[in-house]
PDB file of C-alpha atoms in Angstrom:
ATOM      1  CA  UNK A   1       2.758  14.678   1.963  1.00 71.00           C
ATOM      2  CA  UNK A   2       3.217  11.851   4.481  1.00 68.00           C
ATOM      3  CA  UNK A   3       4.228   8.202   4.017  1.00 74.00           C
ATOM      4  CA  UNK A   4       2.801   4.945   6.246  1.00 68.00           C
ATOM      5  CA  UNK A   5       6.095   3.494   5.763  1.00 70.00           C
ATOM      6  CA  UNK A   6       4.796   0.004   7.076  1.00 77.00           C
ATOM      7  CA  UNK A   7       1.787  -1.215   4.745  1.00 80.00           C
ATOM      8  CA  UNK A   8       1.630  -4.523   5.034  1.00 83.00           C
ATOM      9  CA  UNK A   9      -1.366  -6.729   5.708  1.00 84.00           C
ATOM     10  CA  UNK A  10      -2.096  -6.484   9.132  1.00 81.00           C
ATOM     11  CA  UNK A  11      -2.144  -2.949   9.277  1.00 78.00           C
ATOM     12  CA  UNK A  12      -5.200  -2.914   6.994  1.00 79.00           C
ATOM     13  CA  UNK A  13      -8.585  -3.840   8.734  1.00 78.00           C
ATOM     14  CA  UNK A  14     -11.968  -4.668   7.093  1.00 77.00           C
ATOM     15  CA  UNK A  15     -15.044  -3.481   8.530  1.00 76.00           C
ATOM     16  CA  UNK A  16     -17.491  -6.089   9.544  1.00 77.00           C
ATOM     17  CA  UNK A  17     -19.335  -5.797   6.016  1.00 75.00           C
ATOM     18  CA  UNK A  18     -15.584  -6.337   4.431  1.00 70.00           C
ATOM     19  CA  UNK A  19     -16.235  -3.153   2.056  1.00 72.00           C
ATOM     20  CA  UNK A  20     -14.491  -0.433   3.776  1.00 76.00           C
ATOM     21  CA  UNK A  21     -10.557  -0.828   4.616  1.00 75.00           C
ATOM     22  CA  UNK A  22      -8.819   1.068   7.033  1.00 78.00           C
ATOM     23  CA  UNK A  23      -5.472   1.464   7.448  1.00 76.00           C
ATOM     24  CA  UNK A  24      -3.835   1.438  11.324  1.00 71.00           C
ATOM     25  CA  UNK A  25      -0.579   1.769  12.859  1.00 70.00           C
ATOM     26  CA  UNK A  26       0.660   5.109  11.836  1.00 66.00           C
ATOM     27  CA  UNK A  27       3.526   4.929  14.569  1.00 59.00           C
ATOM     28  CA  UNK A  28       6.179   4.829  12.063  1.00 64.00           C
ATOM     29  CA  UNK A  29       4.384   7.381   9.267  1.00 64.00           C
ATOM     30  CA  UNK A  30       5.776  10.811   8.826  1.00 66.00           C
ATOM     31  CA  UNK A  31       6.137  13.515   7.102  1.00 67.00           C
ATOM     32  CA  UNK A  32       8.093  13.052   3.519  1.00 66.00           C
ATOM     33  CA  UNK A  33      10.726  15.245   3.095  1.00 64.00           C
ATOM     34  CA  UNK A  34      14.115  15.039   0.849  1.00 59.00           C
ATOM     35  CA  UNK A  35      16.399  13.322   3.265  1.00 60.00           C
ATOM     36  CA  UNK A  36      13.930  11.219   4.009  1.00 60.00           C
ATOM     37  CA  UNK A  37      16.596   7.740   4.154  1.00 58.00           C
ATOM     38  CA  UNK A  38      15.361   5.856   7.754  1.00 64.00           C
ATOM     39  CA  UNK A  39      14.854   1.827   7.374  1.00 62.00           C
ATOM     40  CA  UNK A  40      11.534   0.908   8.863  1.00 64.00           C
ATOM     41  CA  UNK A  41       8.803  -1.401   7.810  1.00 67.00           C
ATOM     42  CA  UNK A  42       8.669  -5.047   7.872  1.00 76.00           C
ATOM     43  CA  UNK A  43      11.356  -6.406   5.425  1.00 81.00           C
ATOM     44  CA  UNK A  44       8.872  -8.513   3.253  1.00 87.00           C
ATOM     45  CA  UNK A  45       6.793  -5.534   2.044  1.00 89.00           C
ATOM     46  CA  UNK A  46       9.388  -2.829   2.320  1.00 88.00           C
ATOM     47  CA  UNK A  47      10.611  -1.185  -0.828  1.00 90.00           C
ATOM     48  CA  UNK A  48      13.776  -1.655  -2.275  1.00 91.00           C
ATOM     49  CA  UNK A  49      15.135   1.736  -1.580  1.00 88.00           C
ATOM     50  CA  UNK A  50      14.731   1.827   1.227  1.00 84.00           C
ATOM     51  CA  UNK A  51      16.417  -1.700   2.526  1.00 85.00           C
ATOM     52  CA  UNK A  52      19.044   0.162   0.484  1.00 84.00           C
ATOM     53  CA  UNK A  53      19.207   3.131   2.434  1.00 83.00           C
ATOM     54  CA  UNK A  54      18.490   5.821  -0.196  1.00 86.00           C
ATOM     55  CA  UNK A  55      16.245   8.559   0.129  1.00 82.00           C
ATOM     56  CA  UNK A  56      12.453   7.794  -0.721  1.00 81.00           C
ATOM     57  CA  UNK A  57       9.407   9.319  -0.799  1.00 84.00           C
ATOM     58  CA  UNK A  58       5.435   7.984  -1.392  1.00 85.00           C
ATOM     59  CA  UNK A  59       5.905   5.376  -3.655  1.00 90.00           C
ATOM     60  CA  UNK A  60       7.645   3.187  -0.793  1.00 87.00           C
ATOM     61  CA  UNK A  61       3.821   2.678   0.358  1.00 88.00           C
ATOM     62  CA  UNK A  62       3.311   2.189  -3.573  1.00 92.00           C
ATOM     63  CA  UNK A  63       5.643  -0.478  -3.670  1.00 94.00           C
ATOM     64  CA  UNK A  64       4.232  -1.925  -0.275  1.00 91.00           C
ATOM     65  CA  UNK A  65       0.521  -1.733  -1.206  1.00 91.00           C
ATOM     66  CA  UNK A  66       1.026  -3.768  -4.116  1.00 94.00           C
ATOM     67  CA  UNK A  67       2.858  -6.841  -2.731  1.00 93.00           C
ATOM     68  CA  UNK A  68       0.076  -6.746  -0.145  1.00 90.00           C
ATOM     69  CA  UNK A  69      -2.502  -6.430  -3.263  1.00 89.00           C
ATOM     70  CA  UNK A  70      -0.470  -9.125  -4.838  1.00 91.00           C
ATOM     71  CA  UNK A  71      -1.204 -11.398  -1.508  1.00 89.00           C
ATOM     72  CA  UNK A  72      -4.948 -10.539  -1.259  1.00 85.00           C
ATOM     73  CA  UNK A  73      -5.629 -11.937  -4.865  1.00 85.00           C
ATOM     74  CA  UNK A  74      -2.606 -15.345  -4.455  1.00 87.00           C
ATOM     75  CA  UNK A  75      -3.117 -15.927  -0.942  1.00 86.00           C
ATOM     76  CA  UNK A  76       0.680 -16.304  -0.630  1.00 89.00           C
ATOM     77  CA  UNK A  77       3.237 -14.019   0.949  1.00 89.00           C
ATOM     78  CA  UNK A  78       5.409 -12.026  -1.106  1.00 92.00           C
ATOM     79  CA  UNK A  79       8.575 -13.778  -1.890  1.00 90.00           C
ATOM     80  CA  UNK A  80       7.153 -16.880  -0.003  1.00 90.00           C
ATOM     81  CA  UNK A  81       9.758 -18.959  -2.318  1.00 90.00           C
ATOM     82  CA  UNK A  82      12.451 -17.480  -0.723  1.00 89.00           C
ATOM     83  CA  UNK A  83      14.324 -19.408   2.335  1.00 89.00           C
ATOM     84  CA  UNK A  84      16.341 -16.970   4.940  1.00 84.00           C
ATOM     85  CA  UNK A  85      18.009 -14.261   3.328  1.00 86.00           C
ATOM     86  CA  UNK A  86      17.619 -14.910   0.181  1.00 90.00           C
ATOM     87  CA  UNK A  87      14.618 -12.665   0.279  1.00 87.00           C
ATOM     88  CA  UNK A  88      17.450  -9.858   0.176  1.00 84.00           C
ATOM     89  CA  UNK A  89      19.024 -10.936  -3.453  1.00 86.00           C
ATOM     90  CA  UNK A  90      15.515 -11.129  -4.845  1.00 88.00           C
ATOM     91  CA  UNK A  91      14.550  -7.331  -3.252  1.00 83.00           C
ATOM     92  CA  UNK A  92      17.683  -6.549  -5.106  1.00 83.00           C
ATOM     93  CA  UNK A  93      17.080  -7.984  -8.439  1.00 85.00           C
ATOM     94  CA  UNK A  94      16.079  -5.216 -11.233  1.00 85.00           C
ATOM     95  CA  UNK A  95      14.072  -7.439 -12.778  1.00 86.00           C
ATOM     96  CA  UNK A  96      12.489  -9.955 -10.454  1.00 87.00           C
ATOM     97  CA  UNK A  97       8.713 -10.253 -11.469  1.00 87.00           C
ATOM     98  CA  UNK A  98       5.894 -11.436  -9.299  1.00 89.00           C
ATOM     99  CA  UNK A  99       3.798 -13.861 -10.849  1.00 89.00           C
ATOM    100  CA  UNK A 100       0.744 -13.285 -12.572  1.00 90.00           C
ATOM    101  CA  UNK A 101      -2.769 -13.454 -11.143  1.00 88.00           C
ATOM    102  CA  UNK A 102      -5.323 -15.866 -13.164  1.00 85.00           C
ATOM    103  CA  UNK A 103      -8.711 -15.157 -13.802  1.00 82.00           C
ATOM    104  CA  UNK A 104      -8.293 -11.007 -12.922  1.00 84.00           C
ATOM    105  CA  UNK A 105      -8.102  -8.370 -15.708  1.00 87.00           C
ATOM    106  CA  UNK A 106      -5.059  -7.916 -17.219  1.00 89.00           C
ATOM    107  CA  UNK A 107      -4.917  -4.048 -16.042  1.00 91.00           C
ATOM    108  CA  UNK A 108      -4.411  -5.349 -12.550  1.00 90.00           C
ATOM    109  CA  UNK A 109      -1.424  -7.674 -13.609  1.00 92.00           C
ATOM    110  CA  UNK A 110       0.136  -4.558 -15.126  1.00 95.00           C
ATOM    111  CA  UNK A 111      -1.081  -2.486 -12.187  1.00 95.00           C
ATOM    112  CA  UNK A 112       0.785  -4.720  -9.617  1.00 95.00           C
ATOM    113  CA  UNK A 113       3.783  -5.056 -11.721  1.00 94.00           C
ATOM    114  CA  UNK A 114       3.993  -1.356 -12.200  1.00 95.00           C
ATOM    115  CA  UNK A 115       3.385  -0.651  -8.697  1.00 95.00           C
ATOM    116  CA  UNK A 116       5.993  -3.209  -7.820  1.00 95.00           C
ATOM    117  CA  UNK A 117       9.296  -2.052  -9.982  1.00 95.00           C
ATOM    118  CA  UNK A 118      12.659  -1.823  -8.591  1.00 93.00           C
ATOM    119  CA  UNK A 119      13.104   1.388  -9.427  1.00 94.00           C
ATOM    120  CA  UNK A 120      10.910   3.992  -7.470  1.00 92.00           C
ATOM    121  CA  UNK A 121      10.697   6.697 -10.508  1.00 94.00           C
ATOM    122  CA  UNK A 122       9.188   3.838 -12.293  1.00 95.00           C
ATOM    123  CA  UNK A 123       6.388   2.681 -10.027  1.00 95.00           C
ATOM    124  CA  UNK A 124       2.886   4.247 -10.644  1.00 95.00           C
ATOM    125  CA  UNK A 125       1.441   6.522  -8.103  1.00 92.00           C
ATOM    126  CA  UNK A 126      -1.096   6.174  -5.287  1.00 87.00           C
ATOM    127  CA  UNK A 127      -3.134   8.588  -7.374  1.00 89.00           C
ATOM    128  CA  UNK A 128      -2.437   6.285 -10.420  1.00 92.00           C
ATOM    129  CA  UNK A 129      -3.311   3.116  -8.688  1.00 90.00           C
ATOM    130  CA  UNK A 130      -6.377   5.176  -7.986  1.00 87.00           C
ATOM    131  CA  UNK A 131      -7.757   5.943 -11.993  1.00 88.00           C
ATOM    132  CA  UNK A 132      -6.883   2.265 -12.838  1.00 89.00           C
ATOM    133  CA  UNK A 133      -8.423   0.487 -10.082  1.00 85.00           C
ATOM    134  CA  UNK A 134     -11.700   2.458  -9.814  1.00 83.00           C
ATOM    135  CA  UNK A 135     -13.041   1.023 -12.600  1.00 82.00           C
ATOM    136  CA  UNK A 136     -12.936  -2.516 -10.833  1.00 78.00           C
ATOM    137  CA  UNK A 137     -14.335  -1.228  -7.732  1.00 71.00           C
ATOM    138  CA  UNK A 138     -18.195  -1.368  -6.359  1.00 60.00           C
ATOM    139  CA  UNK A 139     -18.343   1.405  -4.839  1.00 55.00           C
ATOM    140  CA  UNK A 140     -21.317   3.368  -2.693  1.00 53.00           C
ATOM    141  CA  UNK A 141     -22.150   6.913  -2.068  1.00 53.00           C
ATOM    142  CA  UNK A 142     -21.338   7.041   1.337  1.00 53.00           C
ATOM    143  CA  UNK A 143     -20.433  10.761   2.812  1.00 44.00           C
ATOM    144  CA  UNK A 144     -16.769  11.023   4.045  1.00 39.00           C
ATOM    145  CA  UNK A 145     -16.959  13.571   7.184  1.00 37.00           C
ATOM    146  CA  UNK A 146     -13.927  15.092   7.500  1.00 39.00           C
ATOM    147  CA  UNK A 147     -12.001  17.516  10.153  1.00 38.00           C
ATOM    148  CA  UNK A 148      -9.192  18.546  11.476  1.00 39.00           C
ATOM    149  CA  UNK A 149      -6.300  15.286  12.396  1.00 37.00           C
ATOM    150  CA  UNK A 150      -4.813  15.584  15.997  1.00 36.00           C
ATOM    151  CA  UNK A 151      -3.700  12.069  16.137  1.00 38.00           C
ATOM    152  CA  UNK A 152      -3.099   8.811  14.115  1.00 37.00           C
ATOM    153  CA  UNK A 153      -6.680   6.708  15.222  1.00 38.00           C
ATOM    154  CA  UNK A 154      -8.675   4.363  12.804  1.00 45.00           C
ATOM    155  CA  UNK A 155      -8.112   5.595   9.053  1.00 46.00           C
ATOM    156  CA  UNK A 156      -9.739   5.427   5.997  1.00 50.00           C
ATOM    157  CA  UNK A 157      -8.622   6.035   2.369  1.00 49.00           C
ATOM    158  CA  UNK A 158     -10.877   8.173   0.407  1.00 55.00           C
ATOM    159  CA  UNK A 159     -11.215   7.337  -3.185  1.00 50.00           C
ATOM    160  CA  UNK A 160     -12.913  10.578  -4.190  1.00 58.00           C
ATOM    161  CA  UNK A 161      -9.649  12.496  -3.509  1.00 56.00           C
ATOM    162  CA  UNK A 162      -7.293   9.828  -2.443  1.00 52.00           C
ATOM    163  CA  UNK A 163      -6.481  11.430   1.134  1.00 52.00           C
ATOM    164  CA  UNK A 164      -6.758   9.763   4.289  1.00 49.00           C
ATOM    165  CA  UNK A 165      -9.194  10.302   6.907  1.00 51.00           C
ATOM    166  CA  UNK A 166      -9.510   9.525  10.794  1.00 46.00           C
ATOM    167  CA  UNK A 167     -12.051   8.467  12.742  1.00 48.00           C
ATOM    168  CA  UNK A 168     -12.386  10.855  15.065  1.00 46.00           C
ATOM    169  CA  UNK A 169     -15.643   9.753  17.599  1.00 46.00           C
ATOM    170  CA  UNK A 170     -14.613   6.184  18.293  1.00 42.00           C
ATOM    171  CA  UNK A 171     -18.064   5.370  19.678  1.00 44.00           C
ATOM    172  CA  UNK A 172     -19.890   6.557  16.491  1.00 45.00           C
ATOM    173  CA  UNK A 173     -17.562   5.834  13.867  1.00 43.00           C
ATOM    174  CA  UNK A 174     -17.801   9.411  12.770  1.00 43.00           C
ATOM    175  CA  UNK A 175     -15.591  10.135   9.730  1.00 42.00           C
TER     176      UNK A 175
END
């Protein structure tokens, strides 16, 4: 299992059509293993655990894929009330709650939230996220070509089994 370790925004691109996302920047990914303890990311969508320094494992990109699901649907950053470091005390508060989202389902308030918990053992997983959201989703029938991975490229998140893929043949786009 592997973690991005930086989701955030502007490491997710939209095709031209604005239905397919791919993720980028896999430079600071890696494999997920039980010391895993490092701090990278960008502060503002990094999870909690791992500002702290404790050992963490997929639900860091949990944590960071909701505040950046949070900021698609508000348009605002994440903690875009704090000023200077108090971003830190709120990361650190148990209970500190985003606000909720009007005029979405209530599933996706509670999704976010979920995803979003201080505590990691408490956040949902990506394959979680996954059965609640597909409901929501328009979604086509589009094959997913897969193969072997050599190298971090353009990705692509596969809802049919939640795994990433690469695109292998820049010039055709071949997944």
């Amino acid at each position: 299992k592997y973690s991005h370790r930086d989701l955030k925004p502007a490491n997710m691109l939209l095709d031209k059509t604005r239905t397919k996302l791919k993720i980028c920047d896999f430079g600071l990914s890696r494999k997920i293993t039980s010391d895993a303890s490092s701090v990278v990311g960008t502060i503002i969508y990094m999870a909690p655990e791992i500002l702290d320094c404790k050992p963490y494992d997929q639900k860091c990109d949990v944590y960071s894929w909701a505040l950046t699901f949070w900021e698609c649907f508000t348009r605002k950053r994440p903690f875009h009330e704090c000023k200077g470091m108090e971003i830190y005390s709120r990361k650190y508060q148990q209970d500190y709650r985003f606000e909720d989202i009007d005029n979405i389902p209530p599933e996706i308030n509670e999704l976010i939230l979920n995803s979003s918990k201080f505590e990691a053992r408490e956040r949902n997983t990506m394959e979680s996220v996954i059965v609640i959201i597909r409901p929501f989703l328009h979604e086509t029938e589009e094959e997913i070509h897969t193969g072997p991975v050599y190298e971090a490229t353009l990705w692509r998140l596969s809802w049919d089994d939640g795994q990433f893929y690469y695109c292998d043949v820049l010039s055709t786009l071949q997944w």
